[in-house]
Amino acid sequence: LGAISANAGPVEEGHAAYQKGDYEAAFKNWKRAASEGNAVGQNNLGILYLEGKGVRRDLTIGLDLVRRSAEAGYSLAQYNLGLHYADGEGVPRNDRKALRLFGLAGSQGHLEALQRTGAAFRDGIGVRRDYRQAYIWFALGALQGNTQAEEDRVAISKIMSSTELSDAKAIL
């Protein structure tokens, strides 16, 4: 973390407070940002509710805030909400919704979402198994430095047919 400038807004101030373990101050700042419609503030405030840091733990409020942030297009919120659907935490488990959210976040470059989307296509979770798509998502993650995605890309390339592999590489 860099120094907080004199012009730092509530998101940045909340982040600095969170890093110091001052969850009450983080809550105050992120609540202000969320009330102004800031997607980062909504996600971060939602996480505080989900974790019970600086506020009483409340899955309903937390997920509602993360959902609003995800709907606004914030990739980290899309990934976070996808995790909840994948695990069935606070919402009914729904692999298709999880995959859709991971795909949205991955399409914005979220590294873990790229890997999770590839894994869903590899394993047929929430979608029909498709090694070509899995390879593509893993390769995109690997290109951005996700080492797990690189390991998965190499592993899946060994079980793909030569046609599947050349098709996937042609798309990239």
Tab-separated table of C-alpha atoms in Angstrom, residues 84-152:
chain	number	residue	atom	x	y	z
A	84	HIS	CA	-20.690	-18.309	-3.096
A	85	TYR	CA	-22.722	-19.981	-5.835
A	86	ALA	CA	-20.003	-22.598	-6.376
A	87	ASP	CA	-19.899	-23.423	-2.662
A	88	GLY	CA	-23.581	-22.905	-1.886
A	89	GLU	CA	-22.691	-20.456	0.886
A	90	GLY	CA	-25.606	-18.137	1.632
A	91	VAL	CA	-27.258	-19.037	-1.686
A	92	PRO	CA	-28.371	-22.334	-3.177
A	93	ARG	CA	-25.460	-23.989	-4.965
A	94	ASN	CA	-25.694	-23.191	-8.663
A	95	ASP	CA	-22.753	-24.203	-10.828
A	96	ARG	CA	-24.135	-22.480	-13.931
A	97	LYS	CA	-24.441	-19.134	-12.141
A	98	ALA	CA	-20.964	-19.609	-10.671
A	99	LEU	CA	-19.513	-20.302	-14.108
A	100	ARG	CA	-21.283	-17.299	-15.648
A	101	LEU	CA	-19.889	-15.036	-12.915
A	102	PHE	CA	-16.386	-16.510	-13.183
A	103	GLY	CA	-16.561	-16.001	-16.945
A	104	LEU	CA	-17.580	-12.355	-16.543
A	105	ALA	CA	-14.760	-11.719	-14.088
A	106	GLY	CA	-12.302	-13.694	-16.193
A	107	SER	CA	-13.190	-11.727	-19.302
A	108	GLN	CA	-11.978	-8.651	-17.389
A	109	GLY	CA	-8.695	-10.381	-16.565
A	110	HIS	CA	-9.377	-11.601	-13.016
A	111	LEU	CA	-6.686	-14.285	-12.666
A	112	GLU	CA	-8.430	-16.716	-10.337
A	113	ALA	CA	-11.650	-16.425	-12.350
A	114	LEU	CA	-9.777	-17.355	-15.533
A	115	GLN	CA	-8.476	-20.499	-13.851
A	116	ARG	CA	-11.851	-21.385	-12.276
A	117	THR	CA	-13.606	-20.979	-15.644
A	118	GLY	CA	-11.070	-23.255	-17.292
A	119	ALA	CA	-11.527	-25.826	-14.531
A	120	ALA	CA	-15.311	-25.755	-14.974
A	121	PHE	CA	-14.960	-26.495	-18.701
A	122	ARG	CA	-12.342	-29.184	-17.997
A	123	ASP	CA	-14.459	-30.911	-15.359
A	124	GLY	CA	-17.908	-30.267	-16.831
A	125	ILE	CA	-19.108	-28.268	-13.832
A	126	GLY	CA	-22.063	-26.079	-14.767
A	127	VAL	CA	-21.385	-26.725	-18.443
A	128	ARG	CA	-20.749	-29.593	-20.832
A	129	ARG	CA	-17.098	-30.689	-20.663
A	130	ASP	CA	-15.109	-28.872	-23.338
A	131	TYR	CA	-11.335	-29.285	-23.362
A	132	ARG	CA	-10.899	-26.632	-26.062
A	133	GLN	CA	-12.619	-23.989	-23.938
A	134	ALA	CA	-10.740	-25.162	-20.845
A	135	TYR	CA	-7.427	-24.820	-22.661
A	136	ILE	CA	-8.323	-21.307	-23.848
A	137	TRP	CA	-9.301	-20.074	-20.368
A	138	PHE	CA	-6.216	-21.679	-18.808
A	139	ALA	CA	-3.978	-20.135	-21.486
A	140	LEU	CA	-5.471	-16.683	-20.886
A	141	GLY	CA	-4.788	-17.038	-17.166
A	142	ALA	CA	-1.286	-18.339	-17.793
A	143	LEU	CA	-0.500	-15.411	-20.097
A	144	GLN	CA	-1.304	-13.084	-17.196
A	145	GLY	CA	0.897	-14.959	-14.753
A	146	ASN	CA	-1.465	-17.403	-13.024
A	147	THR	CA	0.830	-20.363	-12.330
A	148	GLN	CA	-2.040	-22.745	-11.534
A	149	ALA	CA	-3.648	-21.911	-14.878
A	150	GLU	CA	-0.318	-22.629	-16.599
A	151	GLU	CA	-0.039	-26.003	-14.857
A	152	ASP	CA	-3.618	-26.800	-15.832
